[in-house]
Amino acid sequence: MNILQLTDLHLFAARDGRLLGRDTYAALQKVLAAVRALGPDAVDAVFLTGDVSQDESAASYRLAAEALAGLGRPVYWIAGNHDCRSTMAEVFAGYPLLRPLDEVKLAGWTFIGVDSCVAGLDEGLIGADELARLRERLAAVDDGHAAVVLHHHPLAVGTPLLDDCMLRQSSQFWQAARAERLKLVICGHVHGAHSIDYRGRMLEVGPATCFQWQAGASDIDIDDRQGYRLFSFSADGYRVATSLA
């Protein structure tokens, strides 16, 4: 089972909208062209891990939905700190292949989506009810492996520009994620690729579709490459490959 992770598209209502001078819709089209070039059977599903929009407009979500629906694969989405969840849900509901990532079972894995976003805040916060729900859902996984998918990174990556707005309850998150079957956490937000082993559980951070931040940056410093990740899941575990161009 091959799952494509796309994250941090930062689209605008206008196709030629630019974020810090970068054409984000063109970046998405570049990435999707690279994915299609892998062949018709390279991707079975897509995880879309937030910051789909930059301006929270319905038009920006329609641009994303139309582009992603063109892959012909299920797209499981979560919202990021730049998204308007209600607008995103309303627009995506019109596209049968786009589905909220609540809980989905694929290839012997149970993937659980967690909401780490609060309107108006760049940093991540998970409410007490959401943490309790995570514990309950992980405890209920009785076969195979479990993975959590969220937007914000729950471990520092060494780039102060992003670590200043990471998940604020990192310790509480990892305490909630102590379940034996949890093997993996997938997130976006960082605009850079990272693989971090935390006490036997892997944090996999996907690169942004639009552009990356220079590793270690404390202020605006862009690495003008577009990226995605391709996971291969099986009952035995997973492999992941990062593409940046």
Coordinates of C-alpha atoms in Angstrom, one line a residue:
M1 CA 0.0 0.0 0.0
N2 CA 1.6 3.2 -1.2
I3 CA 0.5 6.4 0.4
L4 CA 1.5 9.8 -0.9
Q5 CA 1.9 12.6 1.7
L6 CA 1.2 16.1 0.5
T7 CA 1.4 19.0 2.9
D8 CA 1.6 22.8 3.1
L9 CA 0.2 23.8 -0.3
H10 CA -0.7 27.4 0.8
L11 CA -3.0 28.0 -2.1
F12 CA -4.8 31.3 -2.8
A13 CA -8.2 32.0 -4.5
A14 CA -6.3 33.1 -7.6
R15 CA -4.2 30.5 -9.5
D16 CA -1.3 32.9 -9.7
G17 CA -1.4 33.8 -6.0
R18 CA 2.1 34.0 -4.4
L19 CA 3.4 33.4 -1.0
L20 CA 6.7 35.3 -0.3
G21 CA 7.0 35.6 -4.1
R22 CA 6.5 31.9 -4.8
D23 CA 3.7 30.6 -7.1
T24 CA 2.1 28.0 -4.9
Y25 CA -0.4 26.6 -7.4
A26 CA 2.4 26.1 -9.9
A27 CA 4.4 24.3 -7.2
L28 CA 1.4 21.9 -6.6
Q29 CA 1.2 21.2 -10.3
K30 CA 4.9 20.5 -10.5
V31 CA 4.6 18.0 -7.6
L32 CA 1.6 16.3 -9.1
A33 CA 3.3 16.0 -12.4
A34 CA 6.2 14.3 -10.7
V35 CA 3.9 11.9 -8.9
R36 CA 2.1 11.0 -12.1
A37 CA 5.4 10.3 -13.8
L38 CA 6.0 7.5 -11.3
G39 CA 3.3 5.5 -13.1
P40 CA -0.4 4.7 -12.7
D41 CA 0.1 2.3 -9.8
A42 CA 2.6 4.2 -7.8
V43 CA 0.0 5.7 -5.4
D44 CA -3.0 4.0 -3.7
A45 CA -4.1 6.8 -1.4
V46 CA -3.1 10.4 -0.4
F47 CA -2.7 11.9 3.1
L48 CA -3.1 15.7 2.9
T49 CA -1.7 17.0 6.2
G50 CA -2.8 20.6 6.4
D51 CA -2.2 24.2 5.3
V52 CA -4.0 23.6 2.0
S53 CA -4.9 27.2 1.8
Q54 CA -3.2 30.5 2.7
D55 CA -6.2 32.8 2.4
E56 CA -8.9 30.4 3.7
S57 CA -11.0 31.0 0.6
A58 CA -13.5 28.5 -0.8
A59 CA -11.8 29.1 -4.2
S60 CA -8.4 28.0 -2.9
Y61 CA -9.9 24.7 -1.6
R62 CA -11.6 24.1 -5.0
L63 CA -8.3 24.5 -6.7
A64 CA -6.8 21.9 -4.4
A65 CA -9.8 19.5 -4.7
E66 CA -9.8 19.6 -8.5
A67 CA -6.1 19.0 -8.7
L68 CA -6.1 16.2 -6.2
A69 CA -9.2 14.5 -7.6
G70 CA -7.3 14.2 -10.8
L71 CA -5.1 11.6 -9.2
G72 CA -8.1 9.3 -9.1
R73 CA -7.2 8.1 -5.6
P74 CA -8.8 8.5 -2.1
V75 CA -7.5 11.7 -0.4
Y76 CA -7.7 11.7 3.4
W77 CA -7.3 15.2 4.8
I78 CA -6.7 17.1 8.0
A79 CA -6.6 20.9 8.5
G80 CA -3.6 23.1 9.3
N81 CA -3.2 26.3 11.1
H82 CA -3.7 28.4 8.0
D83 CA -6.9 26.5 7.0
C84 CA -10.5 27.3 7.8
R85 CA -11.8 23.9 8.7
S86 CA -15.5 24.6 8.0
T87 CA -14.8 26.0 4.6
M88 CA -12.4 23.2 3.8
A89 CA -14.9 20.6 4.8
E90 CA -17.8 22.2 2.9
V91 CA -15.8 22.4 -0.4
F92 CA -14.2 19.0 -0.1
A93 CA -17.6 17.4 0.6
G94 CA -18.4 18.0 -3.0
Y95 CA -15.6 15.6 -4.1
P96 CA -16.3 12.0 -3.3
L97 CA -12.6 11.0 -3.3
L98 CA -11.8 13.7 -0.6
R99 CA -12.5 12.4 2.9
P100 CA -11.7 13.7 6.4
L101 CA -8.9 11.7 8.0
D102 CA -10.7 10.6 11.2
E103 CA -9.8 6.9 11.4
V104 CA -8.9 4.7 8.5
K105 CA -7.6 1.1 8.2
L106 CA -5.1 0.4 5.4
A107 CA -2.6 -2.4 4.8
G108 CA -2.8 -3.7 8.4
W109 CA -2.4 -0.2 9.9
T110 CA -4.9 2.0 11.7
F111 CA -4.4 5.7 11.0
I112 CA -5.9 8.2 13.5
G113 CA -6.3 11.8 12.6
V114 CA -5.8 14.4 15.4
D115 CA -6.8 18.0 15.3
S116 CA -3.9 20.2 16.5
C117 CA -5.1 23.5 15.3
V118 CA -6.8 26.5 17.0
A119 CA -8.1 29.4 14.9
G120 CA -5.8 32.4 15.0
L121 CA -2.8 30.5 16.4
D122 CA 0.3 29.3 14.5
E123 CA 1.4 26.9 17.2
G124 CA -0.4 23.6 17.8
L125 CA -2.8 22.9 20.7
I126 CA -4.7 19.7 21.4
G127 CA -7.7 20.0 23.7
A128 CA -8.2 17.7 26.7
D129 CA -11.1 16.0 24.9
E130 CA -9.1 15.4 21.8
L131 CA -6.2 13.9 23.9
A132 CA -8.7 11.7 25.7
R133 CA -10.2 10.6 22.4
L134 CA -6.7 9.8 21.1
R135 CA -6.0 7.6 24.1
E136 CA -9.3 5.8 23.7
R137 CA -8.8 5.2 20.0
L138 CA -5.3 3.9 20.4
A139 CA -6.4 1.6 23.2
A140 CA -9.1 0.2 20.9
V141 CA -6.6 -0.9 18.2
D142 CA -6.4 -4.6 18.7
D143 CA -4.5 -5.7 15.6
G144 CA -1.7 -4.5 13.4
H145 CA 0.1 -1.2 13.8
A146 CA -1.3 2.2 14.7
A147 CA -0.2 5.6 13.4
V148 CA -1.3 9.2 14.3
V149 CA -1.6 11.9 11.7
L150 CA -1.6 15.6 12.7
H151 CA -0.5 18.9 11.3
H152 CA 2.0 20.3 14.0
H153 CA 5.2 18.6 14.8
P154 CA 5.3 17.2 18.4
L155 CA 9.2 17.2 18.6
A156 CA 11.6 20.0 17.9
V157 CA 13.4 19.7 14.5
G158 CA 16.1 22.3 15.1
T159 CA 14.7 25.1 13.0
P160 CA 13.7 27.9 15.5
L161 CA 11.4 29.6 12.9
L162 CA 9.2 26.5 13.1
D163 CA 10.0 25.1 16.6
D164 CA 8.6 28.4 18.0
C165 CA 5.1 27.2 16.7
M166 CA 5.3 23.5 17.2
L167 CA 2.8 21.5 19.2
R168 CA 2.7 23.1 22.6
Q169 CA 1.7 20.0 24.6
S170 CA 4.5 17.7 23.3
S171 CA 4.9 15.8 26.5
Q172 CA 1.2 15.3 26.9
F173 CA 0.9 14.1 23.4
W174 CA 3.6 11.5 23.8
Q175 CA 2.1 10.4 27.1
A176 CA -1.2 9.9 25.3
A177 CA 0.6 8.0 22.5
R178 CA 2.2 5.4 24.7
A179 CA -0.1 2.6 23.3
E180 CA 1.9 -0.5 22.4
R181 CA 0.6 -0.6 18.8
L182 CA 1.6 3.0 18.0
K183 CA 4.6 2.9 15.8
L184 CA 4.4 6.1 13.8
V185 CA 3.4 9.8 13.8
I186 CA 3.1 11.7 10.5
C187 CA 2.9 15.5 10.3
G188 CA 3.5 18.5 8.1
H189 CA 3.9 22.2 9.1
V190 CA 7.7 22.3 9.2
H191 CA 8.4 22.8 5.4
G192 CA 11.2 20.3 5.6
A193 CA 11.7 16.5 5.8
H194 CA 12.7 14.8 9.0
S195 CA 12.7 11.3 10.4
I196 CA 13.1 11.2 14.2
D197 CA 13.1 8.2 16.4
Y198 CA 11.5 9.0 19.8
R199 CA 11.7 6.0 22.2
G200 CA 10.9 3.5 19.5
R201 CA 8.3 5.5 17.7
M202 CA 9.0 7.3 14.5
L203 CA 8.1 10.9 13.8
E204 CA 7.9 11.4 10.0
V205 CA 7.7 15.0 8.9
G206 CA 6.8 15.7 5.3
P207 CA 8.3 18.4 3.1
A208 CA 6.1 21.2 1.9
T209 CA 4.5 21.2 -1.6
C210 CA 5.1 24.9 -2.0
F211 CA 8.7 25.5 -0.7
Q212 CA 11.0 24.6 2.3
W213 CA 12.5 26.6 5.1
Q214 CA 16.2 26.4 5.3
A215 CA 17.2 24.0 8.1
G216 CA 18.2 25.8 11.2
A217 CA 16.6 29.2 10.2
S218 CA 15.5 31.6 12.8
D219 CA 13.8 34.0 10.3
I220 CA 12.6 34.0 6.7
D221 CA 15.1 31.9 4.7
I222 CA 13.6 29.9 1.8
D223 CA 14.9 26.7 0.2
D224 CA 13.0 27.0 -3.1
R225 CA 12.3 23.3 -3.7
Q226 CA 9.0 21.5 -3.9
G227 CA 8.5 18.2 -2.2
Y228 CA 6.4 15.2 -1.2
R229 CA 6.8 11.9 0.6
L230 CA 5.8 8.4 -0.6
F231 CA 5.2 5.8 2.1
S232 CA 5.0 2.1 1.5
F233 CA 3.0 0.3 4.2
S234 CA 2.7 -3.4 4.9
A235 CA 1.9 -5.6 7.9
D236 CA 5.6 -5.8 8.7
G237 CA 6.2 -2.0 8.8
Y238 CA 6.8 0.9 6.4
R239 CA 9.3 2.5 4.2
V240 CA 9.4 6.2 3.2
A241 CA 11.1 8.1 0.4
T242 CA 11.3 11.9 0.2
S243 CA 11.4 13.7 -3.1
L244 CA 12.6 17.3 -3.4
A245 CA 13.0 19.2 -6.7

